Amino acid sequence: VLAIACRQVRDWQRIYPSCSELRLTANLAPVELLDPSLADDVAAILDDTGFDPQLLILELTESGVMRNPEQACSSMEQLRSLGVRLALDDFGTGHSSLAHLREFPLDVLKIARPFVENIVGREHDALFIETMVRLSSSLGLPVVAEGIESEGQARILQDLGCEFGQGYLFGHPVGAL
């Protein structure tokens, strides 16, 4: 799947030169993160497709990383050495400690949808998100809120300092062509 996606984005970059910096974000299954050949496989895909590793962001779930933190960290370091960026997906829903978060080579934190979906009118959820945004900022990591479906959610997230978001408010999934 990653090879197909890399080829598709490379095609778009060639067809639309103004989109030469178009990024590709792809999810890794937890079991893939534990595969010692993961970095070699990704390197082969990047080489085969000619995709710029700096434009690839691989998303890892917090619960997947915590299955085997040592192996996950090793795989993450190997991927980063390729130039690939790493995002911790569904942040706040897993079981990682702050010590692990500090040690993992990450580039982005993604706030899980359950925190976002009830943010309008629920100060408690807003406090959790504000804490995650501040933590992310203190670690020097951009934060992305997932599952934004309304203008109200987007406005509150922006007021809390969350600069990036994704969700149906901005667009629904579409095919490549």
mmCIF file of N, CA and C in Angstrom, residues 72-176:
data_model
loop_
_atom_site.group_PDB
_atom_site.id
_atom_site.type_symbol
_atom_site.label_atom_id
_atom_site.label_comp_id
_atom_site.label_asym_id
_atom_site.label_seq_id
_atom_site.Cartn_x
_atom_site.Cartn_y
_atom_site.Cartn_z
ATOM 1 N N ALA A 72 10.079 -0.776 19.178
ATOM 2 C CA ALA A 72 9.439 0.350 18.497
ATOM 3 C C ALA A 72 10.412 1.512 18.374
ATOM 4 N N CYS A 73 11.111 1.818 19.447
ATOM 5 C CA CYS A 73 12.066 2.924 19.436
ATOM 6 C C CYS A 73 13.187 2.661 18.433
ATOM 7 N N SER A 74 13.655 1.432 18.382
ATOM 8 C CA SER A 74 14.693 1.065 17.418
ATOM 9 C C SER A 74 14.194 1.258 15.986
ATOM 10 N N SER A 75 12.995 0.779 15.698
ATOM 11 C CA SER A 75 12.418 0.941 14.357
ATOM 12 C C SER A 75 12.221 2.414 14.034
ATOM 13 N N MET A 76 11.761 3.180 15.020
ATOM 14 C CA MET A 76 11.529 4.603 14.806
ATOM 15 C C MET A 76 12.838 5.333 14.493
ATOM 16 N N GLU A 77 13.888 4.997 15.210
ATOM 17 C CA GLU A 77 15.183 5.634 14.959
ATOM 18 C C GLU A 77 15.699 5.283 13.565
ATOM 19 N N GLN A 78 15.504 4.037 13.140
ATOM 20 C CA GLN A 78 15.934 3.641 11.799
ATOM 21 C C GLN A 78 15.142 4.383 10.724
ATOM 22 N N LEU A 79 13.846 4.540 10.931
ATOM 23 C CA LEU A 79 13.022 5.273 9.975
ATOM 24 C C LEU A 79 13.438 6.740 9.922
ATOM 25 N N ARG A 80 13.670 7.333 11.068
ATOM 26 C CA ARG A 80 14.104 8.737 11.100
ATOM 27 C C ARG A 80 15.447 8.903 10.402
ATOM 28 N N SER A 81 16.325 7.889 10.506
ATOM 29 C CA SER A 81 17.630 8.000 9.840
ATOM 30 C C SER A 81 17.484 8.013 8.319
ATOM 31 N N LEU A 82 16.347 7.522 7.824
ATOM 32 C CA LEU A 82 16.062 7.584 6.379
ATOM 33 C C LEU A 82 15.585 8.981 5.966
ATOM 34 N N GLY A 83 15.192 9.779 6.953
ATOM 35 C CA GLY A 83 14.637 11.094 6.674
ATOM 36 C C GLY A 83 13.131 11.143 6.799
ATOM 37 N N VAL A 84 12.527 10.002 7.139
ATOM 38 C CA VAL A 84 11.078 9.900 7.287
ATOM 39 C C VAL A 84 10.667 10.587 8.589
ATOM 40 N N ARG A 85 9.535 11.266 8.559
ATOM 41 C CA ARG A 85 8.996 11.895 9.769
ATOM 42 C C ARG A 85 8.011 10.936 10.429
ATOM 43 N N LEU A 86 7.869 11.048 11.758
ATOM 44 C CA LEU A 86 7.014 10.142 12.512
ATOM 45 C C LEU A 86 5.992 10.930 13.335
ATOM 46 N N ALA A 87 4.750 10.446 13.304
ATOM 47 C CA ALA A 87 3.673 11.065 14.074
ATOM 48 C C ALA A 87 3.095 10.033 15.031
ATOM 49 N N LEU A 88 2.866 10.457 16.264
ATOM 50 C CA LEU A 88 2.201 9.597 17.236
ATOM 51 C C LEU A 88 0.707 9.858 17.124
ATOM 52 N N ASP A 89 -0.004 8.884 16.584
ATOM 53 C CA ASP A 89 -1.432 8.989 16.303
ATOM 54 C C ASP A 89 -2.239 8.629 17.549
ATOM 55 N N ASP A 90 -3.442 9.192 17.659
ATOM 56 C CA ASP A 90 -4.365 8.898 18.765
ATOM 57 C C ASP A 90 -3.745 9.178 20.126
ATOM 58 N N PHE A 91 -2.952 10.250 20.202
ATOM 59 C CA PHE A 91 -2.306 10.598 21.464
ATOM 60 C C PHE A 91 -3.351 10.822 22.549
ATOM 61 N N GLY A 92 -3.083 10.247 23.712
ATOM 62 C CA GLY A 92 -3.973 10.390 24.852
ATOM 63 C C GLY A 92 -4.880 9.203 25.074
ATOM 64 N N THR A 93 -4.901 8.251 24.142
ATOM 65 C CA THR A 93 -5.789 7.096 24.295
ATOM 66 C C THR A 93 -5.041 5.830 24.679
ATOM 67 N N GLY A 94 -3.716 5.847 24.589
ATOM 68 C CA GLY A 94 -2.933 4.655 24.885
ATOM 69 C C GLY A 94 -2.439 4.652 26.316
ATOM 70 N N HIS A 95 -1.353 3.938 26.521
ATOM 71 C CA HIS A 95 -0.858 3.741 27.884
ATOM 72 C C HIS A 95 0.600 4.144 28.021
ATOM 73 N N SER A 96 1.047 5.097 27.216
ATOM 74 C CA SER A 96 2.451 5.477 27.325
ATOM 75 C C SER A 96 2.649 6.423 28.504
ATOM 76 N N SER A 97 3.830 6.395 29.043
ATOM 77 C CA SER A 97 4.173 7.335 30.108
ATOM 78 C C SER A 97 4.866 8.526 29.470
ATOM 79 N N LEU A 98 4.957 9.605 30.217
ATOM 80 C CA LEU A 98 5.652 10.774 29.697
ATOM 81 C C LEU A 98 7.131 10.474 29.470
ATOM 82 N N ALA A 99 7.685 9.565 30.252
ATOM 83 C CA ALA A 99 9.090 9.182 30.052
ATOM 84 C C ALA A 99 9.282 8.576 28.673
ATOM 85 N N HIS A 100 8.364 7.710 28.264
ATOM 86 C CA HIS A 100 8.470 7.121 26.931
ATOM 87 C C HIS A 100 8.296 8.184 25.857
ATOM 88 N N LEU A 101 7.351 9.068 26.062
ATOM 89 C CA LEU A 101 7.099 10.114 25.074
ATOM 90 C C LEU A 101 8.353 10.955 24.869
ATOM 91 N N ARG A 102 9.060 11.225 25.933
ATOM 92 C CA ARG A 102 10.289 12.006 25.857
ATOM 93 C C ARG A 102 11.378 11.267 25.075
ATOM 94 N N GLU A 103 11.384 9.929 25.157
ATOM 95 C CA GLU A 103 12.447 9.140 24.545
ATOM 96 C C GLU A 103 12.194 8.802 23.076
ATOM 97 N N PHE A 104 10.950 8.768 22.657
ATOM 98 C CA PHE A 104 10.649 8.361 21.289
ATOM 99 C C PHE A 104 11.026 9.453 20.299
ATOM 100 N N PRO A 105 11.631 9.076 19.175
ATOM 101 C CA PRO A 105 11.994 10.062 18.150
ATOM 102 C C PRO A 105 10.761 10.426 17.312
ATOM 103 N N LEU A 106 10.031 11.441 17.757
ATOM 104 C CA LEU A 106 8.783 11.833 17.105
ATOM 105 C C LEU A 106 8.907 13.211 16.472
ATOM 106 N N ASP A 107 8.050 13.463 15.479
ATOM 107 C CA ASP A 107 8.011 14.753 14.812
ATOM 108 C C ASP A 107 6.675 15.463 14.980
ATOM 109 N N VAL A 108 5.609 14.706 15.282
ATOM 110 C CA VAL A 108 4.259 15.260 15.371
ATOM 111 C C VAL A 108 3.468 14.471 16.409
ATOM 112 N N LEU A 109 2.608 15.161 17.175
ATOM 113 C CA LEU A 109 1.634 14.500 18.045
ATOM 114 C C LEU A 109 0.249 14.762 17.479
ATOM 115 N N LYS A 110 -0.590 13.723 17.451
ATOM 116 C CA LYS A 110 -1.949 13.858 16.939
ATOM 117 C C LYS A 110 -2.934 13.574 18.061
ATOM 118 N N ILE A 111 -3.756 14.578 18.381
ATOM 119 C CA ILE A 111 -4.743 14.432 19.451
ATOM 120 C C ILE A 111 -5.896 13.586 18.940
ATOM 121 N N ALA A 112 -6.239 12.565 19.686
ATOM 122 C CA ALA A 112 -7.270 11.606 19.280
ATOM 123 C C ALA A 112 -8.651 12.253 19.181
ATOM 124 N N ARG A 113 -9.434 11.752 18.263
ATOM 125 C CA ARG A 113 -10.782 12.242 17.981
ATOM 126 C C ARG A 113 -11.691 12.293 19.214
ATOM 127 N N PRO A 114 -11.662 11.293 20.105
ATOM 128 C CA PRO A 114 -12.566 11.353 21.265
ATOM 129 C C PRO A 114 -12.414 12.621 22.106
ATOM 130 N N PHE A 115 -11.232 13.211 22.132
ATOM 131 C CA PHE A 115 -11.038 14.447 22.878
ATOM 132 C C PHE A 115 -11.666 15.633 22.148
ATOM 133 N N VAL A 116 -11.692 15.550 20.825
ATOM 134 C CA VAL A 116 -12.179 16.655 20.001
ATOM 135 C C VAL A 116 -13.697 16.641 19.862
ATOM 136 N N GLU A 117 -14.294 15.469 19.770
ATOM 137 C CA GLU A 117 -15.708 15.384 19.406
ATOM 138 C C GLU A 117 -16.654 16.048 20.405
ATOM 139 N N ASN A 118 -16.293 16.115 21.674
ATOM 140 C CA ASN A 118 -17.179 16.722 22.669
ATOM 141 C C ASN A 118 -16.637 18.027 23.239
ATOM 142 N N ILE A 119 -15.715 18.654 22.531
ATOM 143 C CA ILE A 119 -15.054 19.847 23.068
ATOM 144 C C ILE A 119 -15.990 21.047 23.187
ATOM 145 N N VAL A 120 -16.977 21.148 22.309
ATOM 146 C CA VAL A 120 -17.908 22.272 22.364
ATOM 147 C C VAL A 120 -18.823 22.091 23.572
ATOM 148 N N GLY A 121 -18.759 23.049 24.490
ATOM 149 C CA GLY A 121 -19.626 22.998 25.664
ATOM 150 C C GLY A 121 -19.119 22.134 26.804
ATOM 151 N N ARG A 122 -17.939 21.535 26.656
ATOM 152 C CA ARG A 122 -17.399 20.686 27.731
ATOM 153 C C ARG A 122 -16.004 21.177 28.092
ATOM 154 N N GLU A 123 -15.941 21.999 29.104
ATOM 155 C CA GLU A 123 -14.682 22.607 29.522
ATOM 156 C C GLU A 123 -13.649 21.553 29.916
ATOM 157 N N HIS A 124 -14.113 20.443 30.467
ATOM 158 C CA HIS A 124 -13.209 19.369 30.896
ATOM 159 C C HIS A 124 -12.389 18.855 29.712
ATOM 160 N N ASP A 125 -13.050 18.604 28.563
ATOM 161 C CA ASP A 125 -12.329 18.128 27.378
ATOM 162 C C ASP A 125 -11.380 19.195 26.851
ATOM 163 N N ALA A 126 -11.795 20.454 26.920
ATOM 164 C CA ALA A 126 -10.927 21.545 26.473
ATOM 165 C C ALA A 126 -9.658 21.612 27.317
ATOM 166 N N LEU A 127 -9.768 21.357 28.612
ATOM 167 C CA LEU A 127 -8.594 21.376 29.487
ATOM 168 C C LEU A 127 -7.607 20.274 29.107
ATOM 169 N N PHE A 128 -8.121 19.097 28.770
ATOM 170 C CA PHE A 128 -7.250 18.005 28.336
ATOM 171 C C PHE A 128 -6.510 18.387 27.055
ATOM 172 N N ILE A 129 -7.240 18.949 26.119
ATOM 173 C CA ILE A 129 -6.608 19.331 24.852
ATOM 174 C C ILE A 129 -5.586 20.435 25.085
ATOM 175 N N GLU A 130 -5.925 21.417 25.901
ATOM 176 C CA GLU A 130 -4.975 22.496 26.184
ATOM 177 C C GLU A 130 -3.690 21.930 26.792
ATOM 178 N N THR A 131 -3.823 20.956 27.674
ATOM 179 C CA THR A 131 -2.655 20.321 28.292
ATOM 180 C C THR A 131 -1.820 19.592 27.240
ATOM 181 N N MET A 132 -2.477 18.882 26.325
ATOM 182 C CA MET A 132 -1.748 18.177 25.268
ATOM 183 C C MET A 132 -1.034 19.148 24.336
ATOM 184 N N VAL A 133 -1.693 20.260 24.020
ATOM 185 C CA VAL A 133 -1.081 21.270 23.152
ATOM 186 C C VAL A 133 0.146 21.864 23.832
ATOM 187 N N ARG A 134 0.034 22.168 25.123
ATOM 188 C CA ARG A 134 1.175 22.728 25.855
ATOM 189 C C ARG A 134 2.322 21.719 25.950
ATOM 190 N N LEU A 135 1.985 20.458 26.212
ATOM 191 C CA LEU A 135 3.007 19.415 26.277
ATOM 192 C C LEU A 135 3.724 19.304 24.939
ATOM 193 N N SER A 136 2.945 19.241 23.880
ATOM 194 C CA SER A 136 3.522 19.134 22.544
ATOM 195 C C SER A 136 4.433 20.316 22.251
ATOM 196 N N SER A 137 3.971 21.496 22.593
ATOM 197 C CA SER A 137 4.761 22.709 22.379
ATOM 198 C C SER A 137 6.066 22.663 23.168
ATOM 199 N N SER A 138 5.996 22.202 24.410
ATOM 200 C CA SER A 138 7.209 22.138 25.237
ATOM 201 C C SER A 138 8.202 21.129 24.694
ATOM 202 N N LEU A 139 7.719 20.131 23.954
ATOM 203 C CA LEU A 139 8.601 19.140 23.328
ATOM 204 C C LEU A 139 9.056 19.587 21.946
ATOM 205 N N GLY A 140 8.567 20.741 21.505
ATOM 206 C CA GLY A 140 8.944 21.245 20.185
ATOM 207 C C GLY A 140 8.268 20.499 19.043
ATOM 208 N N LEU A 141 7.103 19.908 19.320
ATOM 209 C CA LEU A 141 6.400 19.123 18.309
ATOM 210 C C LEU A 141 5.114 19.814 17.883
ATOM 211 N N PRO A 142 4.854 19.884 16.585
ATOM 212 C CA PRO A 142 3.544 20.374 16.167
ATOM 213 C C PRO A 142 2.470 19.379 16.590
ATOM 214 N N VAL A 143 1.262 19.886 16.821
ATOM 215 C CA VAL A 143 0.155 19.030 17.241
ATOM 216 C C VAL A 143 -0.969 19.156 16.217
ATOM 217 N N VAL A 144 -1.602 18.019 15.923
ATOM 218 C CA VAL A 144 -2.709 17.953 14.978
ATOM 219 C C VAL A 144 -3.918 17.387 15.710
ATOM 220 N N ALA A 145 -5.049 18.075 15.642
ATOM 221 C CA ALA A 145 -6.290 17.559 16.229
ATOM 222 C C ALA A 145 -7.030 16.763 15.166
ATOM 223 N N GLU A 146 -7.459 15.561 15.530
ATOM 224 C CA GLU A 146 -8.172 14.683 14.603
ATOM 225 C C GLU A 146 -9.680 14.790 14.802
ATOM 226 N N GLY A 147 -10.422 14.542 13.747
ATOM 227 C CA GLY A 147 -11.869 14.414 13.850
ATOM 228 C C GLY A 147 -12.637 15.710 13.979
ATOM 229 N N ILE A 148 -12.105 16.792 13.409
ATOM 230 C CA ILE A 148 -12.806 18.075 13.479
ATOM 231 C C ILE A 148 -13.961 18.058 12.479
ATOM 232 N N GLU A 149 -15.176 18.243 13.009
ATOM 233 C CA GLU A 149 -16.364 18.184 12.156
ATOM 234 C C GLU A 149 -17.177 19.469 12.150
ATOM 235 N N SER A 150 -16.855 20.417 13.034
ATOM 236 C CA SER A 150 -17.657 21.641 13.087
ATOM 237 C C SER A 150 -16.770 22.864 13.229
ATOM 238 N N GLU A 151 -17.330 24.009 12.825
ATOM 239 C CA GLU A 151 -16.632 25.297 12.983
ATOM 240 C C GLU A 151 -16.365 25.579 14.463
ATOM 241 N N GLY A 152 -17.315 25.202 15.324
ATOM 242 C CA GLY A 152 -17.142 25.418 16.757
ATOM 243 C C GLY A 152 -15.932 24.670 17.303
ATOM 244 N N GLN A 153 -15.775 23.419 16.896
ATOM 245 C CA GLN A 153 -14.611 22.645 17.336
ATOM 246 C C GLN A 153 -13.328 23.307 16.837
ATOM 247 N N ALA A 154 -13.317 23.691 15.570
ATOM 248 C CA ALA A 154 -12.123 24.309 14.987
ATOM 249 C C ALA A 154 -11.766 25.607 15.707
ATOM 250 N N ARG A 155 -12.743 26.410 16.017
ATOM 251 C CA ARG A 155 -12.514 27.686 16.692
ATOM 252 C C ARG A 155 -11.922 27.466 18.090
ATOM 253 N N ILE A 156 -12.500 26.540 18.844
ATOM 254 C CA ILE A 156 -11.992 26.260 20.195
ATOM 255 C C ILE A 156 -10.565 25.725 20.125
ATOM 256 N N LEU A 157 -10.307 24.814 19.213
ATOM 257 C CA LEU A 157 -8.961 24.251 19.069
ATOM 258 C C LEU A 157 -7.951 25.337 18.710
ATOM 259 N N GLN A 158 -8.344 26.222 17.820
ATOM 260 C CA GLN A 158 -7.456 27.327 17.447
ATOM 261 C C GLN A 158 -7.193 28.221 18.662
ATOM 262 N N ASP A 159 -8.233 28.511 19.431
ATOM 263 C CA ASP A 159 -8.078 29.333 20.639
ATOM 264 C C ASP A 159 -7.165 28.664 21.661
ATOM 265 N N LEU A 160 -7.131 27.343 21.675
ATOM 266 C CA LEU A 160 -6.278 26.593 22.606
ATOM 267 C C LEU A 160 -4.837 26.469 22.107
ATOM 268 N N GLY A 161 -4.578 26.983 20.899
ATOM 269 C CA GLY A 161 -3.222 26.949 20.357
ATOM 270 C C GLY A 161 -2.927 25.800 19.436
ATOM 271 N N CYS A 162 -3.939 25.032 19.080
ATOM 272 C CA CYS A 162 -3.739 23.920 18.149
ATOM 273 C C CYS A 162 -3.762 24.481 16.726
ATOM 274 N N GLU A 163 -2.620 24.419 16.058
ATOM 275 C CA GLU A 163 -2.482 25.042 14.747
ATOM 276 C C GLU A 163 -2.944 24.175 13.582
ATOM 277 N N PHE A 164 -2.983 22.865 13.770
ATOM 278 C CA PHE A 164 -3.293 21.973 12.670
ATOM 279 C C PHE A 164 -4.462 21.062 13.026
ATOM 280 N N GLY A 165 -5.244 20.708 12.015
ATOM 281 C CA GLY A 165 -6.377 19.832 12.250
ATOM 282 C C GLY A 165 -6.743 19.053 11.008
ATOM 283 N N GLN A 166 -7.478 17.993 11.231
ATOM 284 C CA GLN A 166 -8.001 17.201 10.125
ATOM 285 C C GLN A 166 -9.380 16.714 10.508
ATOM 286 N N GLY A 167 -10.198 16.482 9.511
ATOM 287 C CA GLY A 167 -11.539 15.992 9.769
ATOM 288 C C GLY A 167 -12.485 16.381 8.642
ATOM 289 N N TYR A 168 -13.710 15.933 8.775
ATOM 290 C CA TYR A 168 -14.724 16.146 7.738
ATOM 291 C C TYR A 168 -15.043 17.618 7.510
ATOM 292 N N LEU A 169 -14.771 18.480 8.474
ATOM 293 C CA LEU A 169 -14.989 19.906 8.259
ATOM 294 C C LEU A 169 -14.167 20.388 7.060
ATOM 295 N N PHE A 170 -12.992 19.826 6.893
ATOM 296 C CA PHE A 170 -12.072 20.254 5.847
ATOM 297 C C PHE A 170 -12.207 19.446 4.558
ATOM 298 N N GLY A 171 -12.730 18.250 4.640
ATOM 299 C CA GLY A 171 -12.902 17.428 3.442
ATOM 300 C C GLY A 171 -13.144 15.976 3.786
ATOM 301 N N HIS A 172 -13.842 15.310 2.888
ATOM 302 C CA HIS A 172 -14.115 13.880 3.018
ATOM 303 C C HIS A 172 -13.128 13.102 2.154
ATOM 304 N N PRO A 173 -12.875 11.850 2.476
ATOM 305 C CA PRO A 173 -11.972 11.036 1.649
ATOM 306 C C PRO A 173 -12.490 10.948 0.208
ATOM 307 N N VAL A 174 -11.571 11.013 -0.718
ATOM 308 C CA VAL A 174 -11.889 10.882 -2.139
ATOM 309 C C VAL A 174 -10.882 9.958 -2.795
ATOM 310 N N GLY A 175 -11.206 9.462 -3.935
ATOM 311 C CA GLY A 175 -10.296 8.616 -4.692
ATOM 312 C C GLY A 175 -9.189 9.430 -5.330
ATOM 313 N N ALA A 176 -8.204 8.741 -5.876
ATOM 314 C CA ALA A 176 -7.048 9.397 -6.483
ATOM 315 C C ALA A 176 -7.411 10.168 -7.751
#
